[in-house]
Short mmCIF file of C-alpha atoms in Angstrom, two decimals:
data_model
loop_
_atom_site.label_atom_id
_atom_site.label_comp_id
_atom_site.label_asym_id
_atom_site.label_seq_id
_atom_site.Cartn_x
_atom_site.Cartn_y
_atom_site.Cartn_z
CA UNK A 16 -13.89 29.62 44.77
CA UNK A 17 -15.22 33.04 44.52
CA UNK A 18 -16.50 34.19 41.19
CA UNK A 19 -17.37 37.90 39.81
CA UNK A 20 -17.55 40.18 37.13
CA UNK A 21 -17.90 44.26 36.05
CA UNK A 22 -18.75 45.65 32.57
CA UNK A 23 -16.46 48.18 30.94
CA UNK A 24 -18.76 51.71 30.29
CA UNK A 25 -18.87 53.74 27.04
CA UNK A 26 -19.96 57.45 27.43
CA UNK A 27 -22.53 58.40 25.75
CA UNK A 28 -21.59 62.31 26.08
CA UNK A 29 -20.21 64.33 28.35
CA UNK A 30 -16.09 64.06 27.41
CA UNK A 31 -13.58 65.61 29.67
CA UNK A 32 -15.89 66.72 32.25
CA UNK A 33 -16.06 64.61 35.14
CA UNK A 34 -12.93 65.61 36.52
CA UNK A 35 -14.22 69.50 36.04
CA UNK A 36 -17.00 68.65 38.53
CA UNK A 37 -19.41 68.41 35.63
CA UNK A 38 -21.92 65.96 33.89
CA UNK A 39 -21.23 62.51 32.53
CA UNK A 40 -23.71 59.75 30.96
CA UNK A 41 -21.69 56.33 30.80
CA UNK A 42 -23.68 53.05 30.22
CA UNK A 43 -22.25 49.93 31.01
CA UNK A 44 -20.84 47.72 28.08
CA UNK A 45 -22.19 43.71 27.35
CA UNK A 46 -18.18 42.92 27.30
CA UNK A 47 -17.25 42.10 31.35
CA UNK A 48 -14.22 41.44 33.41
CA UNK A 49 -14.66 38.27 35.15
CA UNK A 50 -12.64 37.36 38.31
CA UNK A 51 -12.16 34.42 40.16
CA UNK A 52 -10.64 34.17 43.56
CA UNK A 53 -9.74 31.61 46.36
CA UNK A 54 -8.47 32.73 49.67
CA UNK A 55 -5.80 31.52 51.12
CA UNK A 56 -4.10 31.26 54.73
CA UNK A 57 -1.16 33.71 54.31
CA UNK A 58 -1.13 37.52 52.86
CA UNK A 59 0.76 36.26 49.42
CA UNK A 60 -1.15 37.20 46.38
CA UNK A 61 -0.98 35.50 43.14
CA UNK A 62 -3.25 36.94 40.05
CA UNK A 63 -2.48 35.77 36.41
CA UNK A 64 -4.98 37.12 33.70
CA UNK A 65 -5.12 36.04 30.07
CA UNK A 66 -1.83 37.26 27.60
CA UNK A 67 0.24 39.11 30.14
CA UNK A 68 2.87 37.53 32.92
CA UNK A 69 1.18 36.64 36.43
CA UNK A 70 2.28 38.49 39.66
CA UNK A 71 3.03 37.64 42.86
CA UNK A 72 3.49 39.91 46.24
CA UNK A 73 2.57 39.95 49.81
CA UNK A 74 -0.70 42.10 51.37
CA UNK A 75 1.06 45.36 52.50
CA UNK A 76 3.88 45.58 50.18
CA UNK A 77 2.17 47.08 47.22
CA UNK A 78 4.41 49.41 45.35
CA UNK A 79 3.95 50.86 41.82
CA UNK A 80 5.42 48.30 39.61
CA UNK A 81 4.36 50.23 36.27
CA UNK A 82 2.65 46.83 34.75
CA UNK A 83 -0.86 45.89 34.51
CA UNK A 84 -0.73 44.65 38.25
CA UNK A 85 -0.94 48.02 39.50
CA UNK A 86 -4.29 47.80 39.14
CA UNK A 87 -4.41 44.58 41.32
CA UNK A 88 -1.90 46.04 43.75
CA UNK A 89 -4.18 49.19 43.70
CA UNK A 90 -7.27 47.45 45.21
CA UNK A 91 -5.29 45.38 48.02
CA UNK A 92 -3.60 48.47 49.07
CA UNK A 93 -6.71 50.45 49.83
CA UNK A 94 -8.36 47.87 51.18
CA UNK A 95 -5.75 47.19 53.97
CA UNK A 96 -5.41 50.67 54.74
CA UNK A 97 -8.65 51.20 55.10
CA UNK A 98 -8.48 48.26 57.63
CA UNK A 99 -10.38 46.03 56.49
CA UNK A 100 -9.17 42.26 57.62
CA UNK A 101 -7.98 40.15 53.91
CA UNK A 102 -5.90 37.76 53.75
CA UNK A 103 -3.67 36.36 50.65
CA UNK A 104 -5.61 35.10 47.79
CA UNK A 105 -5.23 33.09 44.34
CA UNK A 106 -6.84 34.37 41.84
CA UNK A 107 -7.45 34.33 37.54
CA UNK A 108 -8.86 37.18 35.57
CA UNK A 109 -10.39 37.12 32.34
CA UNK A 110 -11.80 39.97 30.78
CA UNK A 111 -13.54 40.75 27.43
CA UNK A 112 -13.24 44.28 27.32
CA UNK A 113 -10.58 45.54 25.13
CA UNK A 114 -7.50 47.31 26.44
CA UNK A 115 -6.78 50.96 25.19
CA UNK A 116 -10.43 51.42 23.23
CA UNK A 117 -11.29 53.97 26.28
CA UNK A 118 -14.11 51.37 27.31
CA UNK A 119 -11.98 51.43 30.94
CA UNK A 120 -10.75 47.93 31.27
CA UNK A 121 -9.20 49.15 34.30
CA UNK A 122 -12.31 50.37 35.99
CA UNK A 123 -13.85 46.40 35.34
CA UNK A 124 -10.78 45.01 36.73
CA UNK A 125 -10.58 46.60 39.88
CA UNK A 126 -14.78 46.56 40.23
CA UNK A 127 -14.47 43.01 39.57
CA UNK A 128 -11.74 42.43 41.98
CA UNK A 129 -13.66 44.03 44.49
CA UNK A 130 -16.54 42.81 44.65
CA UNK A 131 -14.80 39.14 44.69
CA UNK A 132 -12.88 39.76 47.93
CA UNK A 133 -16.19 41.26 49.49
CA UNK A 134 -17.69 37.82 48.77
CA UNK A 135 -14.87 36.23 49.72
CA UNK A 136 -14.10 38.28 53.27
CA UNK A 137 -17.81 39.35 54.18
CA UNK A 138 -15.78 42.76 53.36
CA UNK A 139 -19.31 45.50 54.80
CA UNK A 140 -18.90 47.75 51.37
CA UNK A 141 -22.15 48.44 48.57
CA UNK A 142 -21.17 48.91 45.18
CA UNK A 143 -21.06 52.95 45.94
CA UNK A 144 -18.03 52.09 48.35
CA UNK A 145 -16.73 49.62 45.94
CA UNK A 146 -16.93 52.11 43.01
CA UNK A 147 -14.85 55.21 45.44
CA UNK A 148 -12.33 52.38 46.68
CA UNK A 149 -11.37 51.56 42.91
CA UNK A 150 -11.06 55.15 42.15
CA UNK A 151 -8.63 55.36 44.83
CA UNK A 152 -6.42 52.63 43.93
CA UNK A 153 -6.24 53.51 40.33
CA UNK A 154 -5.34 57.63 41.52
CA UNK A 155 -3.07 56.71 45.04
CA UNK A 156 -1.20 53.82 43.96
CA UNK A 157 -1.93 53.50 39.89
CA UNK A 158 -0.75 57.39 39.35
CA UNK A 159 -3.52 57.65 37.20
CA UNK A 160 -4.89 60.90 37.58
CA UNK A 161 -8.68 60.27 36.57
CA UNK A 162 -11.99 61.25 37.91
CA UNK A 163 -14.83 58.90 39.13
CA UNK A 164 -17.02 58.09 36.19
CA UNK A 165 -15.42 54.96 34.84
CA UNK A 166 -15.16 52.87 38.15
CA UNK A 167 -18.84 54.38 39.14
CA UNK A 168 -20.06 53.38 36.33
CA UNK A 169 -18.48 49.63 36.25
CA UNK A 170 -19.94 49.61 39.64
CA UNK A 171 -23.26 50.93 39.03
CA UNK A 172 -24.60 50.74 35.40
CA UNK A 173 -26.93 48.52 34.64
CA UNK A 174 -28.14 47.21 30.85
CA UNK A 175 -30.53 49.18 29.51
CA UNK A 176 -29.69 52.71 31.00
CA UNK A 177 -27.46 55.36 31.42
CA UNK A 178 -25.95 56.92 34.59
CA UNK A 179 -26.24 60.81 34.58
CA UNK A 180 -23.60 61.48 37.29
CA UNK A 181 -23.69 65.10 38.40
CA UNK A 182 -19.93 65.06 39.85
CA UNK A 183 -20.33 68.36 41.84
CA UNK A 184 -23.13 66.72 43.89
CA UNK A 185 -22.14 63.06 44.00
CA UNK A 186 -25.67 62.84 42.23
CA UNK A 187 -26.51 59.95 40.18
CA UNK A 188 -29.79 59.37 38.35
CA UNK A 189 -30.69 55.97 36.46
CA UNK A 190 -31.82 56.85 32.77
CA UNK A 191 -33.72 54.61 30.66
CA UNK A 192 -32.58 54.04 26.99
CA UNK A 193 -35.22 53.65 24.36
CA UNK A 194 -35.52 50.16 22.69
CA UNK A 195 -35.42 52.12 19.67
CA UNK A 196 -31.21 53.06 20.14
CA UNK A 197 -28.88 51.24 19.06
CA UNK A 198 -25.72 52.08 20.24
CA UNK A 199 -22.34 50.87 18.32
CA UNK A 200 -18.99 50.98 19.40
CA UNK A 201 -15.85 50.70 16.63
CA UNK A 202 -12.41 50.71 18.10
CA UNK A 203 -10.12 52.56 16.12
CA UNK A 204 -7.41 50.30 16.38
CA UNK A 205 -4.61 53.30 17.85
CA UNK A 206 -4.18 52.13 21.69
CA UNK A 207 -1.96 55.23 23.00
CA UNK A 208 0.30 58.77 21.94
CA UNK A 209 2.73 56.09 20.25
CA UNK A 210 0.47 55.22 17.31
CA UNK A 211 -0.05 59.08 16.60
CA UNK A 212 1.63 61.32 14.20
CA UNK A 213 3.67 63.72 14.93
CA UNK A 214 1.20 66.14 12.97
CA UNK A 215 -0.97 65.18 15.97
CA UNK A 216 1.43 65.93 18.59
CA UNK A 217 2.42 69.24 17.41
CA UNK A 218 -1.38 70.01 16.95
CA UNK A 219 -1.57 69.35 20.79
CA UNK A 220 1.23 71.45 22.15
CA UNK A 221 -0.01 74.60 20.91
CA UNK A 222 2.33 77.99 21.43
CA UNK A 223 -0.31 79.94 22.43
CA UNK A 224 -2.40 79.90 25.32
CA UNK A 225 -5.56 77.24 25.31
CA UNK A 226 -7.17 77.38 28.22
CA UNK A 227 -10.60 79.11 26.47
CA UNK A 228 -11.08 76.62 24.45
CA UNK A 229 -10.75 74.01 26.94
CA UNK A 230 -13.35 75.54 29.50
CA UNK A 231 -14.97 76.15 26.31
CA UNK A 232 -15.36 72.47 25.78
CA UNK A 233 -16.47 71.52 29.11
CA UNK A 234 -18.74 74.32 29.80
CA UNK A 235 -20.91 73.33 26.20
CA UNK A 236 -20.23 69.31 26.64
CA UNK A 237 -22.47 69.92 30.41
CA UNK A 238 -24.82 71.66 28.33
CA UNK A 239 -24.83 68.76 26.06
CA UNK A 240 -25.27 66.31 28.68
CA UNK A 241 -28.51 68.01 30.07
CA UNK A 242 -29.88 68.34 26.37
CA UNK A 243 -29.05 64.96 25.92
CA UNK A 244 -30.67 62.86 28.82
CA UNK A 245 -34.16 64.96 28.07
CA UNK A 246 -33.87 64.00 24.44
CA UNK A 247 -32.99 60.47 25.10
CA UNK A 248 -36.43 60.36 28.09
CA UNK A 249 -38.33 62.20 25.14
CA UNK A 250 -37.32 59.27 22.28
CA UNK A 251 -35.65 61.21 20.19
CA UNK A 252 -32.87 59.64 18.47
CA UNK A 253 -32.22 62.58 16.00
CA UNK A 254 -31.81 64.74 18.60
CA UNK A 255 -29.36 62.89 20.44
CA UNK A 256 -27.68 62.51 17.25
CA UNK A 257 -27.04 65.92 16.55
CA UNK A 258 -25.70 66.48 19.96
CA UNK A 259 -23.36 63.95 19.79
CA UNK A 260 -22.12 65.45 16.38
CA UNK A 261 -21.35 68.16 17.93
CA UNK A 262 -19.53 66.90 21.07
CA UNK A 263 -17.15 65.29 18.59
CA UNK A 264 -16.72 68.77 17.13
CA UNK A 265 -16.10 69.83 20.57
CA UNK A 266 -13.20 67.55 21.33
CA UNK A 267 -11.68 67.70 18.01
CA UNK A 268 -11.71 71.59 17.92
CA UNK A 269 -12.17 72.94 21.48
CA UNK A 270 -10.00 70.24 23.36
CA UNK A 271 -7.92 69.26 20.35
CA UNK A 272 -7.98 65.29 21.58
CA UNK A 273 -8.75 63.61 18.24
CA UNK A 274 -7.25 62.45 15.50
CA UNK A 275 -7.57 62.09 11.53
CA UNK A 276 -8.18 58.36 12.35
CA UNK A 277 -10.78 59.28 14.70
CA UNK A 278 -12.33 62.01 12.48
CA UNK A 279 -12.24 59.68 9.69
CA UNK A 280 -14.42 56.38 11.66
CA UNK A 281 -16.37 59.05 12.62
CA UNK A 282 -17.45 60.32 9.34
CA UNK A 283 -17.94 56.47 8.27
CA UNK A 284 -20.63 55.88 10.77
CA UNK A 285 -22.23 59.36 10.47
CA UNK A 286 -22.85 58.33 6.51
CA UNK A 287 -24.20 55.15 7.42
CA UNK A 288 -27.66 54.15 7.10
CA UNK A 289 -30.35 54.59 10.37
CA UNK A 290 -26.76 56.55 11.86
CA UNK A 291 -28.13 59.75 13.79
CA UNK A 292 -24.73 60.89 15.08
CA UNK A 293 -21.09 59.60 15.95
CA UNK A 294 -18.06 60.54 18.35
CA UNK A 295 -14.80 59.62 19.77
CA UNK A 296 -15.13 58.23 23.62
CA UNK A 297 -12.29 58.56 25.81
CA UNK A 298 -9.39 60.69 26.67
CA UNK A 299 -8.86 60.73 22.90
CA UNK A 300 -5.66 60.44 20.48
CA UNK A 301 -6.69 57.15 19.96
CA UNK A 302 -9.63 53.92 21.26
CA UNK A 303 -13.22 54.10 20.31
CA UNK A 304 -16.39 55.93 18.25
CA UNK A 305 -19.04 55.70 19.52
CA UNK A 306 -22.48 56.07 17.19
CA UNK A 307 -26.01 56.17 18.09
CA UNK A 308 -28.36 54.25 15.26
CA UNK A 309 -31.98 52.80 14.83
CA UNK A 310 -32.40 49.46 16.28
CA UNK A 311 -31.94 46.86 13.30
CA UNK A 312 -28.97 48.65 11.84
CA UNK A 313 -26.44 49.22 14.37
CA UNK A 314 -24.23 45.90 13.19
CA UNK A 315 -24.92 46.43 9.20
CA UNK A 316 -23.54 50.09 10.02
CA UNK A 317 -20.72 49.23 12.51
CA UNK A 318 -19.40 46.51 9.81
CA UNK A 319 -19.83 48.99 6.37
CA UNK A 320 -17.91 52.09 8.88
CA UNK A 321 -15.06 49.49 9.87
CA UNK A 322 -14.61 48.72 6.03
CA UNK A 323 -14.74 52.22 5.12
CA UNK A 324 -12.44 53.05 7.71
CA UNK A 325 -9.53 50.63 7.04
CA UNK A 326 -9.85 51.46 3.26
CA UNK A 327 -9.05 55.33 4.33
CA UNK A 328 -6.46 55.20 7.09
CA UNK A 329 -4.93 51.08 6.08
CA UNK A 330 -6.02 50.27 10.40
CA UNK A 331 -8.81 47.47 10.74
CA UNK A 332 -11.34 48.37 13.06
CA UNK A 333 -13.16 46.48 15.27
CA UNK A 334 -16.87 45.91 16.13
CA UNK A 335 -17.12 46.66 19.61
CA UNK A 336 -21.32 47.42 20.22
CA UNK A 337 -23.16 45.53 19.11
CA UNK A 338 -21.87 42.07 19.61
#
């Protein structure tokens, strides 16, 4: 039996901009993806992971089922074609990260996966490779058009820092976080487009051209990033705060991805005591805020912005960070 594991990430800034060749600073979160695997003699594959229905195929007929096995099919599928020599497997997933908060669950899963059949096939790949071969499963066979950050972050991110990944230059830089942040993590509670409104739909198929205000957005949120990591080496929290204010600002105005909910958890954790700033994380329309607080107050705050929250919008929210 082969056994390992991959955290889901949470951004601290830098929304929208990894696939624009820009900056990104995910950390990794304490909720994991755990994987356990036992090889087998033939190329049949069995997976089942807690609350959904197991899957079965065979190594080299991977096809795009549209179910959460993708992901699963994904890795087997680029490793074969890359060559390298697996063989069938048995294997059980379980996974605390939460599905649809924008903490990529899918990025642990396939990290995860990964770095069980390298243990279990001497496979020659680092967690770099591992990262890039995740990426490609979840793009080539997944459909998911996505950029690197989440799986090089699953793969990379250690507790304790942030990654500053520089996607232009395939650059990434370890970051220290202060003992003094707290960061907290509420999931809004809307998992996709379905739970939105239709006032939010309209709001993002505008009749008149965009495209300013979405270079707009990514242009500022690099900017962001850079101000960011030197305020976050230099200690300061209010700072950090303020520029992840106004990255929320950014997405809700410039890329148009939020929602009331979002706006509304948002506000909660902004008014909460030892609170320096707040955001949504994600693609948007829906999963996580993100908020940056004193160390001491981040669960007092997390639990007083999820009560808040559910007496606005009627949704219960859910402590994420800090567990």
């Amino acid at each position: 039996m082969y056994r390992a594991d991959a955290p889901g990430r949470v951004n601290l800034i830098g929304e929208h901009t990894d696939y624009n060749e820009g900056l990104v600073l995910p950390t990794a979160t304490p909720q994991r993806t755990v994987v356990e695997l036992s090889p087998r003699e033939d190329r049949v594959v069995r997976v089942e992971s807690e609350g959904y229905m197991p899957i079965a195929y065979v190594l080299g007929e991977e096809r795009q089922c549209g179910d959460w096995g993708d992901y699963v099919r994904g890795v087997t599928w680029v490793l074969t074609k890359a060559g390298h020599p697996i063989r069938g497997f048995d294997a059980g997933i379980a996974s605390r990260v939460p599905p649809g908060a924008g903490l990529s669950s899918s990025a642990a899963l396939e990290v995860a996966l990964l770095r069980a059949l390298r243990d279990a096939f001497s496979l020659p790949l680092d967690d770099l490779a591992l990262a890039y071969a995740a990426h490609k499963a979840e793009r080539d066979l997944v459909g998911a058009r996505v950029g690197t950050m989440d799986q090089l972050a699953a793969g990379l991110a250690r507790t304790g820092e942030a990654l500053l990944i520089d996607m232009r230059k395939s650059q990434i830089d370890h970051v220290p976080i202060p003992a003094s942040v707290a960061i907290v993590v509420v999931d809004s509670g809307i998992a996709s487009l379905r739970d939105a409104t239709l006032g939010d739909v309209e709001r993002l198929a505008p009749q008149n051209p965009t495209l300013a205000r979405r270079v707009r957005h990514v242009v500022s949120e690099n900017e962001r990033v850079r101000a960011f990591v030197a305020a976050l080496r230099a200690g300061d929290l209010p700072r950090c705060g303020a520029l992840v204010d106004a990255s929320h600002a950014s997405l809700r105005e410039d890329f148009e991805v939020s929602t009331l909910e979002l706006d509304v958890l948002a506000d909660a954790l902004r008014t909460q005591r030892g609170v320096h700033g707040a955001r949504l994380v994600g693609a948007g329309f829906g999963g996580s805020v993100l908020a940056l607080a004193d160390t001491g107050r981040g669960m007092d705050a997390a639990l007083a912005a999820a009560e808040r929250y559910q007496t606005r919008t009627g949704r219960a929210g859910r402590v994420v960070m800090p567990v």
